[in-house]
Coordinates of C-alpha atoms in Angstrom, one line a residue:
M248 CA -18.6 -49.3 -25.3
A249 CA -15.5 -50.5 -26.0
S250 CA -15.2 -47.9 -29.2
L251 CA -16.2 -45.2 -26.6
V252 CA -13.1 -46.2 -24.4
R253 CA -10.8 -46.1 -27.4
S254 CA -11.7 -42.9 -28.6
W255 CA -11.2 -41.3 -25.1
I256 CA -7.4 -42.9 -24.9
P257 CA -5.6 -40.4 -27.3
L258 CA -7.5 -37.5 -25.7
L259 CA -6.2 -38.6 -22.1
I260 CA -2.4 -39.1 -23.8
L261 CA -2.6 -35.7 -25.3
Q262 CA -3.9 -34.1 -22.0
S263 CA -1.0 -35.7 -20.2
F264 CA 1.3 -34.4 -22.6
L265 CA -0.2 -30.8 -22.4
V266 CA 0.2 -31.0 -18.6
A267 CA 3.8 -32.1 -18.8
V268 CA 4.5 -29.4 -21.2
A269 CA 2.9 -26.8 -19.0
F270 CA 5.0 -28.1 -15.8
G271 CA 8.0 -27.8 -18.1
S272 CA 10.4 -29.8 -16.1
K273 CA 10.7 -33.5 -15.0
E274 CA 12.8 -32.4 -11.8
A275 CA 11.0 -33.0 -8.6
E276 CA 11.1 -30.6 -5.7
Q277 CA 13.4 -31.4 -3.2
F278 CA 13.8 -30.5 0.6
S279 CA 16.8 -31.2 2.9
E280 CA 17.2 -30.4 6.7
A281 CA 20.4 -30.3 8.8
L282 CA 21.7 -29.5 12.3
L283 CA 25.2 -28.0 13.0
L284 CA 26.4 -28.2 16.6
K285 CA 29.4 -26.7 17.4
P286 CA 31.1 -25.9 21.3
L287 CA 32.4 -22.5 21.4
P288 CA 35.5 -21.1 23.6
D289 CA 33.4 -19.1 25.9
R290 CA 31.5 -22.5 27.3
K291 CA 28.7 -21.9 25.2
V292 CA 27.1 -24.4 22.2
L293 CA 26.3 -23.0 18.8
A294 CA 23.0 -24.6 16.9
H295 CA 22.6 -23.8 13.5
F296 CA 19.4 -25.3 11.8
H297 CA 19.6 -25.2 8.0
F298 CA 16.6 -26.2 5.6
E299 CA 16.5 -25.9 1.9
N300 CA 13.7 -26.1 -0.5
R301 CA 14.2 -26.3 -4.3
A302 CA 11.6 -25.8 -6.7
P303 CA 12.5 -26.4 -10.4
P304 CA 12.1 -24.4 -13.4
S305 CA 8.2 -24.2 -14.2
N306 CA 5.8 -22.3 -16.7
S307 CA 5.7 -18.9 -16.3
H308 CA 1.7 -19.4 -15.7
G309 CA 2.6 -21.1 -12.5
R310 CA 2.1 -24.9 -11.2
H311 CA 1.0 -26.8 -8.1
H312 CA 3.6 -27.2 -5.4
H313 CA 4.1 -30.4 -3.4
L314 CA 7.2 -29.2 -1.2
F315 CA 7.7 -25.4 -1.8
P316 CA 5.6 -22.9 0.1
K317 CA 3.0 -21.6 -2.2
A318 CA 3.0 -18.0 -0.2
I319 CA 6.8 -17.5 -1.2
S320 CA 6.2 -18.8 -4.8
Q321 CA 3.5 -16.3 -5.0
L322 CA 6.1 -13.6 -3.7
V323 CA 8.6 -14.4 -6.3
Q324 CA 6.0 -14.2 -9.3
K325 CA 3.9 -11.3 -8.4
F326 CA 6.8 -8.8 -7.3
R327 CA 9.6 -10.5 -9.6
V328 CA 11.8 -10.9 -7.1
K329 CA 15.4 -11.8 -7.9
E330 CA 16.9 -12.4 -4.6
M331 CA 16.0 -11.4 -1.3
E332 CA 17.0 -12.2 2.5
L333 CA 14.8 -11.4 5.5
S334 CA 16.3 -11.8 8.7
F335 CA 15.0 -11.7 12.5
T336 CA 17.6 -11.3 15.3
Q337 CA 17.7 -10.9 18.7
G338 CA 21.3 -10.3 20.5
R339 CA 24.6 -9.5 19.0
W340 CA 27.1 -11.8 17.3
N341 CA 30.4 -12.0 19.4
H342 CA 32.9 -11.8 16.7
E343 CA 36.1 -12.4 19.1
H344 CA 34.6 -15.5 20.8
W345 CA 32.3 -17.1 18.2
G346 CA 34.2 -16.6 15.1
G347 CA 34.6 -13.8 12.3
F348 CA 36.0 -15.6 9.6
D349 CA 34.1 -18.6 8.7
P350 CA 30.9 -19.2 6.4
L351 CA 28.7 -19.4 9.3
S352 CA 29.4 -16.0 10.7
S353 CA 29.6 -14.1 7.3
M354 CA 26.3 -15.3 6.4
N355 CA 24.5 -15.7 9.7
A356 CA 26.0 -13.0 12.0
K357 CA 23.0 -10.3 11.4
P358 CA 22.2 -6.8 13.1
V359 CA 19.6 -6.3 15.9
G360 CA 15.9 -6.4 14.9
V361 CA 14.9 -6.8 11.3
E362 CA 17.0 -6.6 8.0
L363 CA 15.7 -6.9 4.7
W364 CA 17.1 -6.6 1.4
A365 CA 15.8 -7.4 -2.3
V366 CA 17.1 -7.4 -5.7
F367 CA 14.2 -7.1 -8.3
D368 CA 13.7 -7.9 -12.1
V369 CA 11.5 -5.0 -13.2
P370 CA 12.3 -1.6 -15.0
Q371 CA 14.1 0.8 -12.7
S372 CA 10.9 2.9 -12.6
Q373 CA 9.1 0.0 -10.7
V374 CA 11.7 -1.0 -8.3
D375 CA 10.5 1.3 -5.3
T376 CA 6.8 0.1 -6.0
S377 CA 7.7 -3.6 -5.9
W378 CA 9.7 -2.7 -2.8
K379 CA 6.6 -1.1 -1.1
N380 CA 4.2 -4.1 -2.4
L381 CA 6.9 -6.6 -1.1
T382 CA 7.3 -5.1 2.6
H383 CA 3.5 -5.1 3.1
A384 CA 3.5 -8.7 2.1
L385 CA 6.0 -9.7 4.2
S386 CA 4.6 -7.8 7.0
G387 CA 1.5 -9.8 7.0
L388 CA 3.2 -13.1 6.1
F389 CA 5.5 -13.0 9.3
C390 CA 3.5 -11.1 11.8
A391 CA 6.0 -8.1 11.9
S392 CA 6.3 -4.2 11.4
I393 CA 8.2 -4.7 8.1
N394 CA 5.8 -2.2 6.4
F395 CA 7.4 0.5 8.2
L396 CA 10.1 0.2 5.7
E397 CA 7.7 1.3 2.8
S398 CA 8.6 4.9 3.4
S399 CA 11.4 6.3 1.6
T400 CA 13.1 7.7 4.8
S401 CA 13.4 4.2 6.0
Y402 CA 15.4 2.2 3.0
A403 CA 18.5 3.0 0.8
A404 CA 19.3 1.8 -2.7
P405 CA 23.2 0.9 -2.2
T406 CA 25.3 0.6 -5.1
W407 CA 28.4 -1.5 -4.4
G408 CA 29.1 -0.9 -0.4
F409 CA 26.5 -3.6 0.3
G410 CA 28.3 -6.4 -1.7
T411 CA 25.7 -6.9 -4.2
N412 CA 26.3 -4.9 -7.2
S413 CA 23.0 -4.0 -8.6
D414 CA 21.1 -0.5 -9.3
K415 CA 17.9 -2.4 -8.5
L416 CA 18.8 -3.4 -5.1
R417 CA 16.9 -1.7 -1.9
Y418 CA 17.8 -2.1 1.9
G419 CA 16.2 -1.7 4.8
S420 CA 16.4 -2.1 8.7
L421 CA 14.3 -1.9 12.0
P422 CA 16.9 -2.2 15.0
R423 CA 14.1 -1.8 17.2
E424 CA 11.7 -4.5 16.2
A425 CA 11.1 -7.0 18.6
V426 CA 11.5 -10.7 17.8
C427 CA 9.4 -13.3 19.4
T428 CA 7.3 -16.5 18.6
E429 CA 5.0 -14.7 16.4
N430 CA 7.5 -14.4 14.0
L431 CA 9.2 -17.9 14.5
T432 CA 5.9 -19.8 13.8
P433 CA 4.9 -18.5 10.4
W434 CA 8.6 -18.9 9.8
L435 CA 8.2 -22.7 10.7
K436 CA 4.8 -23.1 8.7
L437 CA 7.0 -22.9 5.4
L438 CA 8.7 -26.0 6.2
P439 CA 7.1 -29.3 5.0
C440 CA 6.8 -30.9 8.3
R441 CA 6.8 -27.5 10.6
D442 CA 7.8 -28.2 13.9
K443 CA 5.9 -31.5 14.5
D444 CA 8.6 -34.1 12.8
G445 CA 12.4 -34.0 11.9
I446 CA 15.2 -31.8 13.0
S447 CA 12.7 -28.8 13.4
A448 CA 11.0 -30.6 16.2
L449 CA 14.0 -29.6 18.3
M450 CA 12.8 -25.9 18.4
N451 CA 11.4 -25.5 21.8
R452 CA 10.2 -22.0 22.2
P453 CA 11.6 -21.7 25.6
S454 CA 14.8 -23.1 24.8
V455 CA 15.4 -20.9 21.7
Y456 CA 14.5 -17.7 23.1
R457 CA 16.6 -18.1 26.3
G458 CA 19.5 -18.0 24.2
F459 CA 22.4 -15.0 24.2
Y460 CA 21.9 -14.6 20.3
H461 CA 19.1 -16.2 17.9
S462 CA 18.8 -15.3 14.2
Q463 CA 16.3 -16.7 11.9
R464 CA 17.1 -15.9 8.3
L465 CA 15.1 -16.4 5.1
H466 CA 17.0 -16.4 2.0
L467 CA 15.6 -17.0 -1.8
S468 CA 17.1 -16.8 -5.0
T469 CA 15.9 -17.7 -8.8
V470 CA 17.6 -19.9 -11.2
E471 CA 17.2 -19.4 -14.5
S472 CA 16.2 -22.4 -16.6
G473 CA 17.8 -21.3 -19.7
Q474 CA 15.1 -23.0 -21.9
E475 CA 12.3 -21.3 -23.8
G476 CA 8.9 -21.3 -22.4
L477 CA 10.1 -22.2 -18.9
G478 CA 10.2 -19.7 -16.0
S479 CA 13.1 -19.6 -13.3
G480 CA 13.5 -22.0 -10.5
I481 CA 13.2 -21.0 -6.5
V482 CA 15.9 -21.7 -3.9
L483 CA 14.7 -21.2 -0.6
E484 CA 17.0 -21.3 2.6
Q485 CA 15.8 -21.1 6.0
T486 CA 18.3 -21.0 8.9
L487 CA 17.9 -20.5 12.5
T488 CA 21.3 -20.0 14.6
V489 CA 21.2 -20.2 18.2
V490 CA 23.8 -19.8 20.8
L491 CA 23.0 -21.5 24.1
Q492 CA 24.5 -21.8 27.4
P493 CA 24.5 -25.4 28.8
E494 CA 23.7 -26.1 32.3
T495 CA 26.8 -27.7 34.1
T496 CA 27.7 -28.5 37.8
S497 CA 31.4 -28.3 37.3
V498 CA 33.0 -25.7 39.4
E499 CA 36.3 -25.7 37.1
T500 CA 36.1 -22.6 34.8
N501 CA 38.7 -24.0 32.4
M502 CA 36.4 -27.3 32.0
Q503 CA 34.0 -27.2 28.9
P504 CA 30.6 -28.0 30.2
S505 CA 29.2 -31.4 28.7
W506 CA 25.7 -31.4 27.2
S507 CA 23.2 -33.3 25.0
L508 CA 20.4 -32.6 22.6
S509 CA 17.9 -33.0 25.4
S510 CA 19.6 -31.0 27.6
L511 CA 19.9 -28.0 25.4
F512 CA 16.3 -28.0 23.8
G513 CA 14.2 -30.2 26.3
R514 CA 13.5 -32.6 23.2
K515 CA 15.1 -35.6 21.2
V516 CA 14.9 -36.4 17.6
V517 CA 12.6 -39.2 17.0
G518 CA 13.0 -39.5 13.4
S519 CA 13.6 -37.5 10.0
C520 CA 10.9 -35.6 8.0
V521 CA 9.5 -38.1 5.8
L522 CA 9.5 -35.6 2.9
A523 CA 13.4 -34.7 3.4
K524 CA 15.7 -36.0 1.0
S525 CA 18.6 -35.8 3.5
S526 CA 18.4 -35.3 7.4
N527 CA 21.8 -35.2 8.9
V528 CA 23.4 -33.5 12.2
Y529 CA 26.7 -32.3 12.2
L530 CA 29.2 -32.0 15.0
Q531 CA 32.0 -29.6 14.4
L532 CA 34.9 -29.1 16.8
E533 CA 37.8 -26.5 16.0
G534 CA 41.3 -25.5 17.5
R535 CA 43.6 -27.8 19.2
L536 CA 41.4 -31.1 18.6
G537 CA 41.4 -30.7 14.9
H538 CA 45.5 -30.2 14.8
E539 CA 46.0 -33.2 17.0
S540 CA 44.0 -35.4 14.9
K541 CA 45.5 -34.1 11.4
N542 CA 47.3 -37.2 10.9
V543 CA 44.7 -39.6 11.8
D544 CA 43.0 -41.5 8.8
T545 CA 39.4 -40.4 9.5
E546 CA 38.1 -43.3 7.5
I547 CA 39.6 -46.1 9.4
E548 CA 40.1 -44.6 12.6
A549 CA 36.9 -42.7 12.7
H550 CA 35.6 -45.1 15.9
K551 CA 38.9 -43.9 18.0
L552 CA 37.9 -39.9 17.4
W553 CA 34.7 -40.1 18.8
K554 CA 36.0 -41.8 21.9
N555 CA 39.4 -40.4 23.1
A556 CA 41.1 -38.9 26.0
D557 CA 39.6 -35.4 25.7
F558 CA 36.2 -35.9 25.2
D559 CA 33.5 -39.0 24.5
L560 CA 30.5 -38.8 22.2
S561 CA 27.3 -40.5 23.2
L562 CA 26.8 -42.0 19.6
K563 CA 29.1 -43.2 16.9
P564 CA 29.1 -40.9 13.8
D565 CA 28.5 -42.5 10.6
R566 CA 31.2 -40.5 9.1
V567 CA 34.1 -38.2 9.9
L568 CA 35.4 -35.3 7.8
R569 CA 38.8 -33.5 8.3
E570 CA 39.1 -29.7 7.9
S571 CA 42.0 -27.6 8.3
S572 CA 41.0 -26.3 11.3
G573 CA 39.1 -29.1 12.9
L574 CA 37.0 -32.0 12.4
L575 CA 33.4 -32.6 11.5
F576 CA 31.2 -35.7 12.7
I577 CA 28.3 -36.5 10.5
F578 CA 25.5 -38.2 12.0
D579 CA 22.3 -39.7 10.0
I580 CA 19.0 -39.6 11.9
D581 CA 16.8 -41.6 9.5
K582 CA 17.5 -44.6 11.5
S583 CA 16.0 -42.8 14.9
S584 CA 12.5 -43.7 16.2
D585 CA 10.1 -43.4 19.2
S586 CA 11.7 -46.4 20.6
E587 CA 15.6 -45.3 19.9
P588 CA 15.5 -41.5 19.7
F589 CA 18.6 -39.7 18.7
D590 CA 20.1 -37.6 21.4
L591 CA 23.7 -36.9 20.7
G592 CA 26.0 -35.6 23.6
L593 CA 29.4 -34.7 24.1
N594 CA 31.3 -35.2 27.5
W595 CA 34.5 -33.5 28.1
K596 CA 37.0 -35.2 30.1
L597 CA 40.1 -32.7 30.0
P598 CA 40.1 -28.7 29.9
S599 CA 40.2 -27.4 26.6
K600 CA 41.1 -24.1 25.2
W601 CA 41.2 -22.5 21.4
S602 CA 40.2 -19.4 19.7
C603 CA 38.3 -18.9 16.7
Q604 CA 39.6 -17.5 13.7
Q605 CA 38.4 -13.6 13.4
A606 CA 38.3 -11.2 10.4
P607 CA 41.0 -9.0 9.7
L608 CA 39.8 -6.4 11.4
Q609 CA 37.1 -6.0 14.6
A610 CA 34.7 -3.1 14.1
S611 CA 32.8 -1.0 16.7
R612 CA 31.2 2.1 16.4
F613 CA 30.3 4.8 18.8
L614 CA 28.7 8.4 19.4
M615 CA 30.7 11.4 20.3
G616 CA 29.9 14.8 21.4
S617 CA 27.5 16.0 24.1
G618 CA 23.9 18.0 24.0
N619 CA 21.1 17.9 22.0
E620 CA 22.1 20.0 19.1
R621 CA 25.3 18.0 17.5
G622 CA 27.3 15.4 17.8
A623 CA 29.7 12.9 15.6
I624 CA 29.8 9.3 15.0
A625 CA 33.2 7.2 15.1
I626 CA 34.0 3.8 13.6
L627 CA 36.9 2.1 15.1
L628 CA 38.7 -0.8 13.3
K629 CA 41.2 -2.8 15.3
A630 CA 43.6 -5.6 14.2
T631 CA 43.0 -8.9 15.4
E632 CA 45.4 -11.8 16.4
S633 CA 44.8 -13.6 12.9
Q634 CA 45.3 -10.7 10.5
E635 CA 48.8 -11.9 9.6
K636 CA 47.7 -15.6 9.2
L637 CA 44.7 -14.6 6.9
P638 CA 44.9 -14.5 3.0
G639 CA 43.4 -12.1 1.1
R640 CA 46.1 -9.2 0.9
E641 CA 46.9 -7.1 -1.8
L642 CA 49.9 -5.4 -3.4
T643 CA 49.2 -1.8 -4.2
D644 CA 52.1 0.1 -5.5
G645 CA 54.6 -2.4 -4.1
R646 CA 53.3 -2.3 -0.5
C647 CA 50.8 -4.6 1.2
T648 CA 47.2 -3.4 1.7
I649 CA 43.9 -4.4 3.5
K650 CA 40.6 -3.2 1.8
A651 CA 37.5 -2.6 3.7
N652 CA 34.1 -1.3 2.7
I653 CA 31.8 0.4 4.8
F654 CA 28.2 0.8 4.4
Q655 CA 25.7 2.8 6.6
I656 CA 22.5 4.6 6.5
F657 CA 21.5 7.7 8.5
P658 CA 18.0 8.7 9.3
W659 CA 16.7 12.1 7.8
Y660 CA 16.6 13.6 11.1
I661 CA 20.6 13.0 11.4
K662 CA 22.0 15.7 9.5
V663 CA 25.5 14.6 8.3
Y664 CA 28.1 16.9 7.1
Y665 CA 30.2 14.6 4.9
H666 CA 33.0 17.4 4.2
T667 CA 33.6 16.7 8.2
L668 CA 35.1 13.2 7.2
Q669 CA 38.2 12.6 9.0
I670 CA 40.5 9.2 8.9
F671 CA 43.0 8.3 11.3
V672 CA 45.6 5.4 11.0
D673 CA 47.4 4.3 14.0
Q674 CA 46.6 7.8 15.7
Q675 CA 47.7 9.7 12.9
Q676 CA 45.4 11.8 10.8
K677 CA 45.6 10.9 6.7
T678 CA 44.3 12.8 3.9
D679 CA 41.3 11.4 2.0
S680 CA 43.6 10.6 -1.1
E681 CA 46.0 8.5 1.1
V682 CA 43.6 6.1 2.5
L683 CA 40.1 6.3 1.0
K684 CA 40.0 4.9 -2.5
K685 CA 36.3 5.2 -3.5
I686 CA 33.4 6.9 -1.8
N687 CA 29.7 7.4 -2.9
V688 CA 27.3 9.7 -0.9
S689 CA 23.5 10.2 -0.8
P690 CA 22.5 13.2 1.5
S691 CA 19.4 13.2 2.9
T692 CA 16.4 15.0 2.3
D693 CA 14.1 16.3 5.4
K694 CA 10.9 14.0 5.7
V695 CA 11.5 12.5 2.0
S696 CA 14.6 10.2 2.1
S697 CA 17.4 9.1 4.1
G698 CA 21.0 9.5 3.7
M699 CA 23.7 6.8 2.7
L700 CA 27.6 6.6 3.0
E701 CA 29.6 4.0 1.1
M702 CA 33.3 4.0 1.0
M703 CA 36.1 1.9 0.6
L704 CA 39.3 2.2 2.7
E705 CA 42.9 0.8 1.7
L706 CA 44.8 0.3 4.8
P707 CA 48.5 -1.0 5.0
C708 CA 48.8 -4.5 6.2
E709 CA 50.7 -3.6 9.5
V710 CA 47.9 -1.3 10.6
K711 CA 46.8 -1.8 14.2
S712 CA 44.0 0.6 14.5
A713 CA 42.0 2.9 12.2
A714 CA 39.1 5.4 13.2
I715 CA 36.8 7.2 11.0
S716 CA 34.7 10.1 12.4
I717 CA 31.9 12.2 11.0
E718 CA 30.0 15.2 12.5
Y719 CA 26.2 15.8 12.4
D720 CA 23.5 18.0 13.6
K721 CA 20.3 16.5 15.3
G722 CA 17.1 17.4 13.5
F723 CA 13.6 18.3 15.1
L724 CA 10.6 16.2 14.7
H725 CA 7.1 17.4 14.4
I726 CA 5.0 16.2 17.7
D727 CA 3.0 13.5 15.8
E728 CA 6.2 11.9 14.4
Y729 CA 7.7 10.9 17.7
P730 CA 7.2 7.7 18.9
P731 CA 5.2 6.6 22.4
D732 CA 9.0 6.1 24.2
A733 CA 10.6 9.1 22.7
N734 CA 12.8 9.9 25.7
Q735 CA 14.5 6.6 25.1
G736 CA 16.1 8.0 22.2
F737 CA 16.4 7.1 18.1
D738 CA 18.1 4.2 16.5
I739 CA 20.6 4.3 13.9
P740 CA 21.0 1.2 12.0
S741 CA 24.3 -0.9 12.1
A742 CA 27.0 -0.2 10.0
L743 CA 28.0 -3.1 7.7
I744 CA 31.9 -3.6 7.4
S745 CA 33.1 -5.9 4.6
F746 CA 36.4 -7.2 3.3
P747 CA 36.1 -7.9 -0.6
S748 CA 39.6 -9.3 -0.9
H749 CA 38.8 -11.8 2.2
H750 CA 36.7 -14.9 1.3
A751 CA 35.7 -17.6 4.2
S752 CA 35.2 -21.2 3.4
L753 CA 35.6 -24.6 4.7
D754 CA 37.9 -26.8 2.6
F755 CA 37.0 -30.4 3.5
Q756 CA 39.9 -32.8 2.2
E757 CA 37.4 -35.6 1.7
E758 CA 34.8 -35.5 -1.1
L759 CA 31.8 -33.7 -0.1
S760 CA 28.5 -35.3 -0.3
K761 CA 25.3 -33.9 -1.8
S762 CA 24.5 -32.1 1.7
P763 CA 23.3 -28.3 0.8
L764 CA 24.7 -27.3 4.3
L765 CA 28.3 -28.4 3.5
S766 CA 27.8 -27.3 -0.1
S767 CA 27.2 -23.7 1.2
F768 CA 30.2 -23.9 3.6
K769 CA 32.5 -24.7 0.9
E770 CA 31.4 -22.1 -1.4
K771 CA 33.4 -18.7 -0.7
S772 CA 31.7 -16.2 1.0
L773 CA 32.4 -12.4 1.7
V774 CA 33.8 -11.9 5.1
R775 CA 31.5 -9.1 6.6
S776 CA 30.3 -7.5 10.2
Y777 CA 28.0 -5.6 11.5
T778 CA 28.8 -2.7 14.3
E779 CA 26.4 -2.1 17.2
V780 CA 23.2 -0.2 17.0
L781 CA 23.5 3.7 18.0
L782 CA 21.0 5.4 20.3
V783 CA 20.8 9.0 19.7
P784 CA 18.9 11.2 22.1
L785 CA 17.0 14.0 20.1
T786 CA 15.3 17.2 21.6
T787 CA 11.8 16.0 22.8
P788 CA 9.0 18.6 23.8
D789 CA 7.1 18.7 27.1
F790 CA 4.4 16.2 26.2
S791 CA 2.7 17.0 29.5
M792 CA 2.1 20.6 28.4
P793 CA -0.6 20.1 26.0
Y794 CA -2.5 18.1 28.8
N795 CA -2.2 21.0 31.3
V796 CA -3.5 23.4 28.7
I797 CA -6.6 21.3 27.7
T798 CA -7.2 20.7 31.4
I799 CA -7.2 24.5 32.4
T800 CA -9.3 25.1 29.3
C801 CA -11.7 22.8 29.9
T802 CA -12.2 23.6 33.6
I803 CA -12.9 27.5 32.7
F804 CA -15.4 26.8 29.8
A805 CA -17.0 24.1 32.4
L806 CA -17.5 27.1 35.0
Y807 CA -18.4 29.7 32.3
F808 CA -21.1 27.6 30.5
G809 CA -22.4 26.0 33.8
S810 CA -23.2 29.6 35.3
L811 CA -24.8 30.5 32.0
L812 CA -27.0 27.6 31.9
N813 CA -27.8 27.9 35.8
V814 CA -28.9 31.6 35.0
L815 CA -30.9 30.5 31.8
R816 CA -32.8 27.8 33.2
R817 CA -33.6 29.5 36.8
R818 CA -37.3 30.6 37.6
I819 CA -37.4 33.9 39.1
G820 CA -41.1 34.1 39.9
E821 CA -40.9 30.7 42.0
E822 CA -38.0 31.9 43.7
E823 CA -39.8 35.1 45.0
R824 CA -42.4 33.0 46.3
F825 CA -40.1 30.9 48.0
L826 CA -38.3 33.6 49.6
K827 CA -41.7 35.2 50.6
S828 CA -42.9 32.2 52.2
Q829 CA -39.4 31.6 53.8
A830 CA -39.7 35.4 55.2
G831 CA -43.2 34.6 56.8
K832 CA -42.0 31.3 58.5
K833 CA -39.0 33.0 59.7
T834 CA -41.3 35.8 61.5
G835 CA -41.3 34.3 65.4
G836 CA -44.7 34.3 67.3
V837 CA -43.3 37.0 69.8
K838 CA -43.2 39.5 67.0
Q839 CA -46.6 38.6 65.9
L840 CA -47.7 39.0 69.5
L841 CA -46.3 42.6 69.9
L842 CA -47.8 43.5 66.4
R843 CA -51.4 42.4 67.5
L844 CA -51.1 44.4 70.8
T845 CA -49.6 47.6 69.0
A846 CA -52.7 47.6 66.8
K847 CA -55.2 47.0 69.5
I848 CA -53.9 49.8 71.6
R849 CA -54.0 52.4 68.3
G850 CA -57.2 50.8 67.5
R851 CA -56.1 49.9 64.0
P852 CA -56.5 46.8 62.0
I853 CA -53.8 43.8 62.0
E854 CA -51.6 44.3 59.2
A855 CA -49.6 41.5 57.1
P856 CA -46.1 41.2 57.6
S857 CA -44.4 43.6 54.8
S858 CA -42.7 41.8 51.7
E859 CA -40.3 44.6 50.8
S860 CA -37.4 43.2 52.5
P861 CA -37.5 40.0 50.7
A862 CA -38.2 41.7 47.4
A863 CA -35.1 43.8 48.0
E864 CA -32.8 40.8 48.8
S865 CA -34.0 38.8 46.0
S866 CA -33.1 41.9 43.8
F867 CA -29.6 42.3 45.3
L868 CA -29.0 38.7 44.8
S869 CA -30.3 38.9 41.1
T870 CA -27.8 41.7 40.6
K871 CA -25.0 39.6 42.3
L872 CA -25.4 36.7 39.9
I873 CA -25.6 39.0 37.2
F874 CA -22.1 40.5 38.2
K875 CA -20.5 37.1 38.4
I876 CA -21.8 36.1 35.0
I877 CA -20.5 39.3 33.5
L878 CA -17.1 38.6 35.0
I879 CA -16.7 35.1 33.8
A880 CA -17.6 36.0 30.3
G881 CA -14.9 38.7 30.6
A882 CA -12.4 36.3 31.6
A883 CA -13.4 33.9 29.1
A884 CA -13.2 36.4 26.3
A885 CA -9.9 37.8 27.5
W886 CA -8.3 34.3 27.4
Q887 CA -9.6 33.7 23.9
Y888 CA -8.2 37.3 22.7
F889 CA -4.6 36.7 24.4
S890 CA -4.5 32.8 23.7
T891 CA -5.2 33.2 19.6
D892 CA -2.1 33.6 17.7
K893 CA -2.0 36.8 15.8

């Protein structure tokens, strides 16, 4: 027995070695969770949930995952996804009051509805096929209509206007997609603790969907291992951004409302997710509060910052970080439990006013013209108050300029005339050579592909406003292509405005911890913003006319075939006998008595009543019925003749 055991030991060691080689990496999967709370100038509160899940590089044949969701890993491996982002958004981001020049707004301010873009690591000829298969898989995974993006009329292939320069990039948007709990539930199932424990337990459905804005985002990217025989690692980032209105009883409009986690979400944090490497809650204060505390030593005077003349925090922070525009309070929730739940609250004592840093230009889009035949689309760029203070200006031929990229998709039924492009700077029309630095146009094809416009504008730094207009004609759709609510109009996806020379980041003076949320804020992100979704009314047919035609036709055919069947199934002999009996019954007793008296006087036998009159009447009725049938048949033949297309 001992010799048998000794013989199995080398085999077990070899098997363990092979398993380790197959796994290919000694790194373990990591999961972290964080929550950022931020008061806004318009008396609202921003809550940003951030979850990051990392899977280390592994063998190309796959491996067993302990924390990383298997469904996402299978998507990456099967469809060869290099980078992907999916967002579900309801509401529109207010760039004026909520910010437009910070990492949070640049990465999480998304257009209304569903937005999906992906970069594939496949040959160019297989990109469209991989995109279609990916949309179907995501549609089933998140209970949404993402499969509608498989059609070539619903997506585009941007080159440089979107911000990611790749010829294997595909972009699609569904502006009318409704966002509800059916999309949030599968999104939460990708988390190791779901919504049962940790920070994600705060996601109370009524609290999330009653907000002014909420956007759930899923971003994944692959990390190359650099070792032969190993696949690439995967980084999955899940964020949920919610803008809520705290309930307050204060009558002062200048006083910010006080709030707590329990008042915003109706729940408290009773502990961190046991599988999370780090679980932190951050409170960011901007504006005047940060400038007043600029000369305060945050490490020594931290206990004085969370209780001061302006506000009070219900809990003492574990650490305070100072940034150029404010303060960041850090709380560790590992110590919270059922007996001592974590319920952070902010109580304002004095009225406070501040403004968020905005992008160089604020964009808006609208329609021009009237009627159902033609119109024009206009994009208006207005300078903001913080334009002169922002870095990123460039000198071109000795003058200061601001670069702005515009990317937008046009459905095929919006036939855009690109030669009608007009550009106005400070209400003065400019030629394309003066302002337009680069442009890429992809015309649409009827019922085959959508149109795309990418252009780079180079505007002077002292610009106050800039407007772009382009004319279009409205196409005609087949009756089967109209949605059920066709009279509501058709949506044109939001246009993306990005500033390639401007990047947003948070520069903390203290050394950052290993928090993925703070690390992402420190990285420079491209400043971008989305415009409104346009609602274009198209010519719609009278959908009641087919109903009227069908009703009249069915009525005529019912009359025709009903009369025909009545004639074919009628028994004429029985009817004649029935008419004779009725005629005999109608002959009264007085008439019979007179007939008998007349016959006795004349000496003749009594004769039975004549049946000629009923027979004649029956013949007359039959002739009248046949005339009706012929008349109905003639009407039906005439209807068939004139209604048939010649």
